[in-house]
Tab-separated table of C-alpha atoms in Angstrom:
chain	number	residue	atom	x	y	z
T	1	MET	CA	0.166	0.113	0.194
T	2	THR	CA	1.465	3.233	-1.249
T	3	TYR	CA	2.186	5.828	2.133
T	4	HIS	CA	0.497	9.122	2.171
T	5	PRO	CA	2.124	11.575	4.531
T	6	PHE	CA	-1.891	13.488	4.967
T	7	HIS	CA	-5.604	12.957	4.332
T	8	ILE	CA	-7.953	15.366	3.006
T	9	ILE	CA	-11.391	15.560	4.125
T	10	GLY	CA	-14.185	17.230	2.665
T	11	GLN	CA	-11.988	18.962	-0.191
T	12	ASP	CA	-14.936	20.487	-2.159
T	13	ARG	CA	-16.906	21.696	1.015
T	14	PRO	CA	-18.274	25.203	0.584
T	15	SER	CA	-17.535	27.038	4.668
T	16	ARG	CA	-14.529	29.561	4.579
T	17	MET	CA	-13.017	27.121	7.626
T	18	LEU	CA	-9.950	24.876	7.348
T	19	VAL	CA	-9.549	22.867	9.858
T	20	THR	CA	-6.285	21.233	10.506
T	21	CYS	CA	-4.951	18.688	12.696
T	22	ASP	CA	-1.082	19.170	12.422
T	23	HIS	CA	-0.357	15.920	14.899
T	24	ALA	CA	-2.708	13.488	14.086
T	25	ALA	CA	-1.526	10.735	13.590
T	26	ASN	CA	1.181	8.195	15.314
T	27	THR	CA	2.706	6.732	11.874
T	28	VAL	CA	5.827	5.850	11.512
T	29	PRO	CA	6.413	5.239	7.424
T	30	ASP	CA	7.798	2.043	6.282
T	31	SER	CA	11.012	4.477	5.086
T	32	VAL	CA	11.911	5.702	8.293
T	33	ASN	CA	13.858	3.316	10.313
T	34	ASN	CA	11.585	0.201	8.914
T	35	GLY	CA	8.772	1.608	10.411
T	36	ASP	CA	9.971	1.325	13.943
T	37	LEU	CA	11.149	4.470	16.327
T	38	GLY	CA	12.106	1.802	19.487
T	39	LEU	CA	9.775	2.670	21.829
T	40	ALA	CA	6.842	0.592	23.054
T	41	PRO	CA	3.442	0.500	21.577
T	42	ALA	CA	2.427	1.917	24.490
T	43	ASP	CA	4.550	4.809	24.349
T	44	MET	CA	3.745	5.235	21.170
T	45	ALA	CA	0.490	5.792	21.988
T	46	ARG	CA	0.718	8.757	24.000
T	47	HIS	CA	1.082	12.175	23.974
T	48	ILE	CA	4.675	12.405	22.768
T	49	ALA	CA	4.065	10.807	19.796
T	50	TYR	CA	0.732	11.993	18.397
T	51	ASP	CA	-2.322	14.607	19.965
T	52	VAL	CA	-4.344	11.696	21.034
T	53	GLY	CA	-7.888	12.539	20.093
T	54	ALA	CA	-7.323	15.571	18.174
T	55	ALA	CA	-8.198	13.676	14.828
T	56	GLY	CA	-11.677	12.793	15.380
T	57	VAL	CA	-12.466	16.271	16.807
T	58	SER	CA	-11.144	17.887	13.888
T	59	CYS	CA	-13.052	15.396	11.427
T	60	ALA	CA	-16.316	16.054	13.254
T	61	LEU	CA	-16.357	19.433	13.529
T	62	ALA	CA	-15.169	19.732	9.493
T	63	ASP	CA	-18.102	17.631	9.135
T	64	LEU	CA	-20.209	19.962	11.388
T	65	LEU	CA	-19.041	23.242	9.851
T	66	ASP	CA	-19.549	22.094	6.242
T	67	ALA	CA	-15.840	22.540	5.945
T	68	PRO	CA	-12.315	20.863	4.793
T	69	ALA	CA	-9.944	19.244	6.875
T	70	ILE	CA	-6.576	18.247	6.243
T	71	LEU	CA	-5.179	15.817	8.843
T	72	SER	CA	-1.072	14.563	8.930
T	73	ASN	CA	-0.241	10.708	8.852
T	74	PHE	CA	3.106	10.735	10.381
T	75	SER	CA	3.736	10.847	14.310
T	76	ARG	CA	5.288	13.961	15.940
T	77	LEU	CA	8.301	11.897	16.769
T	78	VAL	CA	9.007	11.254	13.164
T	79	ILE	CA	9.425	15.029	12.370
T	80	ASP	CA	7.039	17.891	14.014
T	81	PRO	CA	5.176	19.319	11.235
T	82	ASN	CA	4.312	21.924	13.999
T	83	ARG	CA	7.811	23.558	13.582
T	84	GLY	CA	9.901	25.476	11.142
T	85	GLU	CA	12.295	23.336	9.214
T	86	ASP	CA	15.193	25.397	11.076
T	87	ASP	CA	13.697	24.699	14.799
T	88	PRO	CA	16.051	22.629	16.443
T	89	THR	CA	12.882	20.687	18.038
T	90	LEU	CA	11.433	19.556	14.474
T	91	LEU	CA	13.560	16.079	15.342
T	92	MET	CA	13.187	15.266	18.951
T	93	LYS	CA	15.396	12.940	20.417
T	94	LEU	CA	13.959	13.504	24.034
T	95	TYR	CA	10.528	13.964	24.864
T	96	ASP	CA	8.539	14.783	28.220
T	97	GLY	CA	11.877	12.433	29.584
T	98	THR	CA	11.373	9.399	26.687
T	99	ILE	CA	14.318	8.990	24.714
T	100	ILE	CA	13.532	7.952	21.262
T	101	PRO	CA	15.695	5.284	20.381
T	102	GLY	CA	15.201	5.585	16.361
T	103	ASN	CA	16.294	9.567	16.222
T	104	ARG	CA	19.009	8.986	18.561
T	105	HIS	CA	21.428	9.005	15.524
T	106	ALA	CA	19.587	10.740	13.008
T	107	GLY	CA	21.542	13.047	11.032
T	108	GLU	CA	21.198	15.329	8.319
T	109	ASP	CA	20.670	12.860	5.214
T	110	GLU	CA	17.808	11.079	7.225
T	111	ARG	CA	16.411	14.711	8.451
T	112	GLU	CA	16.295	15.509	4.062
T	113	HIS	CA	14.590	12.141	3.994
T	114	ARG	CA	11.949	12.840	6.363
T	115	LEU	CA	11.047	16.520	5.332
T	116	ASN	CA	10.776	15.251	1.679
T	117	THR	CA	8.751	11.950	2.848
T	118	CYS	CA	6.309	13.309	5.092
T	119	TYR	CA	6.711	17.221	6.228
T	120	ARG	CA	7.184	18.979	2.909
T	121	PRO	CA	4.623	17.351	0.791
T	122	TYR	CA	2.011	17.517	3.933
T	123	HIS	CA	2.746	21.937	3.808
T	124	THR	CA	2.419	21.453	-0.032
T	125	ALA	CA	-1.351	20.124	0.829
T	126	HIS	CA	-1.920	22.451	2.774
T	127	ALA	CA	-0.957	25.176	1.442
T	128	LYS	CA	-2.742	24.395	-1.466
T	129	MET	CA	-5.744	23.565	0.838
T	130	ALA	CA	-5.172	26.953	2.702
T	131	ALA	CA	-5.280	29.548	-0.698
T	132	ARG	CA	-8.544	27.196	-2.304
T	133	GLN	CA	-10.647	30.501	-1.203
T	134	ASP	CA	-9.673	33.818	-0.805
T	135	ASP	CA	-10.617	34.056	2.608
T	136	THR	CA	-9.928	31.055	4.948
T	137	VAL	CA	-10.057	31.051	7.856
T	138	LEU	CA	-7.290	28.498	9.719
T	139	VAL	CA	-8.629	26.684	12.880
T	140	SER	CA	-6.160	24.344	13.914
T	141	ILE	CA	-7.289	21.757	16.692
T	142	HIS	CA	-4.662	20.603	18.767
T	143	SER	CA	-4.721	18.086	22.206
T	144	TYR	CA	-2.446	18.641	25.227
T	145	THR	CA	-1.765	15.560	28.085
T	146	PRO	CA	-3.065	16.781	31.485
T	147	GLN	CA	0.042	16.851	33.160
T	148	LEU	CA	4.194	16.642	31.829
T	149	ASN	CA	6.832	14.879	34.313
T	150	GLY	CA	7.677	17.227	36.574
T	151	TYR	CA	5.271	19.546	36.492
T	152	PRO	CA	2.097	20.626	37.964
T	153	ILE	CA	-1.540	19.304	36.804
T	154	ARG	CA	-3.050	21.452	33.845
T	155	PRO	CA	-6.865	22.480	35.402
T	156	TRP	CA	-8.312	23.503	31.890
T	157	HIS	CA	-10.405	21.927	29.673
T	158	ILE	CA	-9.436	23.610	26.588
T	159	GLY	CA	-7.096	26.208	25.863
T	160	ILE	CA	-7.221	28.773	22.872
T	161	LEU	CA	-3.216	30.301	21.581
T	162	HIS	CA	-2.761	33.019	19.703
T	163	GLY	CA	0.780	35.674	18.962
T	164	LYS	CA	0.916	37.595	16.271
T	165	ASP	CA	-2.934	37.733	14.877
T	166	ALA	CA	-5.470	37.396	17.779
T	167	ARG	CA	-8.494	38.764	15.240
T	168	PHE	CA	-10.139	35.651	15.517
T	169	SER	CA	-8.673	34.615	19.062
T	170	ILE	CA	-9.657	36.523	21.712
T	171	PRO	CA	-13.438	36.913	20.775
T	172	LEU	CA	-13.368	33.317	20.856
T	173	LEU	CA	-11.925	33.188	24.303
T	174	ALA	CA	-14.552	35.174	25.678
T	175	ARG	CA	-17.407	33.089	23.780
T	176	LEU	CA	-15.530	30.536	25.619
T	177	ARG	CA	-15.837	31.591	28.716
T	178	GLN	CA	-19.465	31.956	28.314
T	179	GLU	CA	-19.922	28.360	28.939
T	180	THR	CA	-19.476	28.203	32.458
T	181	ASP	CA	-18.723	24.312	32.427
T	182	LEU	CA	-15.368	24.894	30.672
T	183	CYS	CA	-12.236	26.204	32.128
T	184	VAL	CA	-10.322	28.137	29.464
T	185	GLY	CA	-6.840	29.070	29.017
T	186	GLU	CA	-5.327	31.897	27.073
T	187	ASN	CA	-1.933	30.960	25.630
T	188	GLU	CA	-2.565	27.910	28.173
T	189	PRO	CA	-1.098	25.248	28.426
T	190	TYR	CA	1.487	26.621	25.736
T	191	GLY	CA	2.405	30.196	24.739
T	192	GLY	CA	0.869	31.442	21.184
T	193	HIS	CA	2.819	30.326	17.969
T	194	LEU	CA	6.043	30.354	17.271
T	195	ASP	CA	7.569	31.472	14.376
T	196	GLY	CA	7.394	29.122	11.285
T	197	ASP	CA	4.751	26.628	12.929
T	198	SER	CA	2.096	25.776	10.619
T	199	VAL	CA	-0.497	28.734	11.894
T	200	ASP	CA	2.543	31.249	11.143
T	201	ARG	CA	3.358	29.604	7.883
T	202	HIS	CA	-0.618	28.951	6.138
T	203	ALA	CA	-2.926	31.643	7.745
T	204	ILE	CA	0.086	34.889	9.780
T	205	ALA	CA	1.916	34.963	6.525
T	206	HIS	CA	-0.918	35.609	4.452
T	207	GLY	CA	-3.317	37.882	6.567
T	208	ARG	CA	-5.508	34.958	6.892
T	209	PRO	CA	-7.955	34.785	10.509
T	210	ASN	CA	-7.319	31.936	12.926
T	211	THR	CA	-7.016	30.104	15.660
T	212	LEU	CA	-5.297	27.213	17.409
T	213	ILE	CA	-7.280	24.740	19.745
T	214	GLU	CA	-6.068	22.753	22.475
T	215	ILE	CA	-8.198	20.834	24.301
T	216	ARG	CA	-7.186	18.262	26.990
T	217	ASN	CA	-6.851	14.740	25.680
T	218	ASP	CA	-8.461	12.924	28.754
T	219	LEU	CA	-11.314	14.580	27.673
T	220	ILE	CA	-11.394	13.245	24.287
T	221	LYS	CA	-10.426	9.619	24.297
T	222	THR	CA	-13.343	8.239	23.047
T	223	GLU	CA	-15.698	9.004	19.756
T	224	SER	CA	-18.571	9.984	22.020
T	225	GLN	CA	-16.517	12.783	23.602
T	226	GLN	CA	-14.357	13.571	20.156
T	227	VAL	CA	-18.385	14.293	18.799
T	228	ALA	CA	-19.482	16.041	21.809
T	229	TRP	CA	-16.622	18.421	21.672
T	230	ALA	CA	-17.196	18.845	18.062
T	231	ARG	CA	-20.542	19.806	18.299
T	232	CYS	CA	-20.098	22.174	21.447
T	233	LEU	CA	-17.215	24.168	19.177
T	234	ALA	CA	-18.826	23.945	16.042
T	235	PRO	CA	-21.597	26.885	17.032
T	236	ILE	CA	-19.081	28.452	18.736
T	237	LEU	CA	-16.696	28.880	16.243
T	238	THR	CA	-19.766	29.614	13.485
T	239	GLU	CA	-20.994	32.869	16.024
T	240	VAL	CA	-17.997	33.760	16.452
T	241	LEU	CA	-16.711	34.412	13.417
T	242	ASP	CA	-19.953	35.589	11.748
T	243	GLN	CA	-20.032	38.291	14.627
T	244	SER	CA	-16.597	39.433	14.325
T	245	GLY	CA	-16.609	40.780	10.578
T	246	LEU	CA	-13.470	39.002	9.718
């Protein structure tokens, strides 16, 4: 079976919104270290390998919005699509205290192979999808672990990340905070966007409105939880965009 480094869903859907999921899968292509990074299956199922539950939320959300979605099909441990090519964390050899055996001796040739096999095809497709309409709005879906090793428990249910362009994120934050059952973080559990990351590359560089949504992964483990979050977010995203004038 031919390997594809990304999946596109609903390519011709009419919504302005483009749902993206940079860390959708824990796939290791056969051409990368014979399909095995040397980690146990339990580790490959953790947040270090991909954003647990994010793909399910992305697909359900795209369906509800009648929007297209693009999802990666390689583990962030193979190469991280949400980093610039010059970022030192592009190819991680240690993540949240776990050594990645298949990356320990990965040099420049291997890095270039992974860029050409996974990273660059994904971003080429991402760029085409983002440019499909003149008024695209990027909605980037991620998830995060409730607690990193040695760090405090993260209390937020959902975080909205923004950096250089908060036109969509600030009103979205305000609207989400009206939901009394949600603990909402601004630039939590992480800071805003990184130079060269997906939002910077495909939205900010082109003046496209955008937001990055982080959901705590223990809240989206099951399909029913993923659909429930999508049903919560879809009308809120639509309402905020309609009222924003963007």
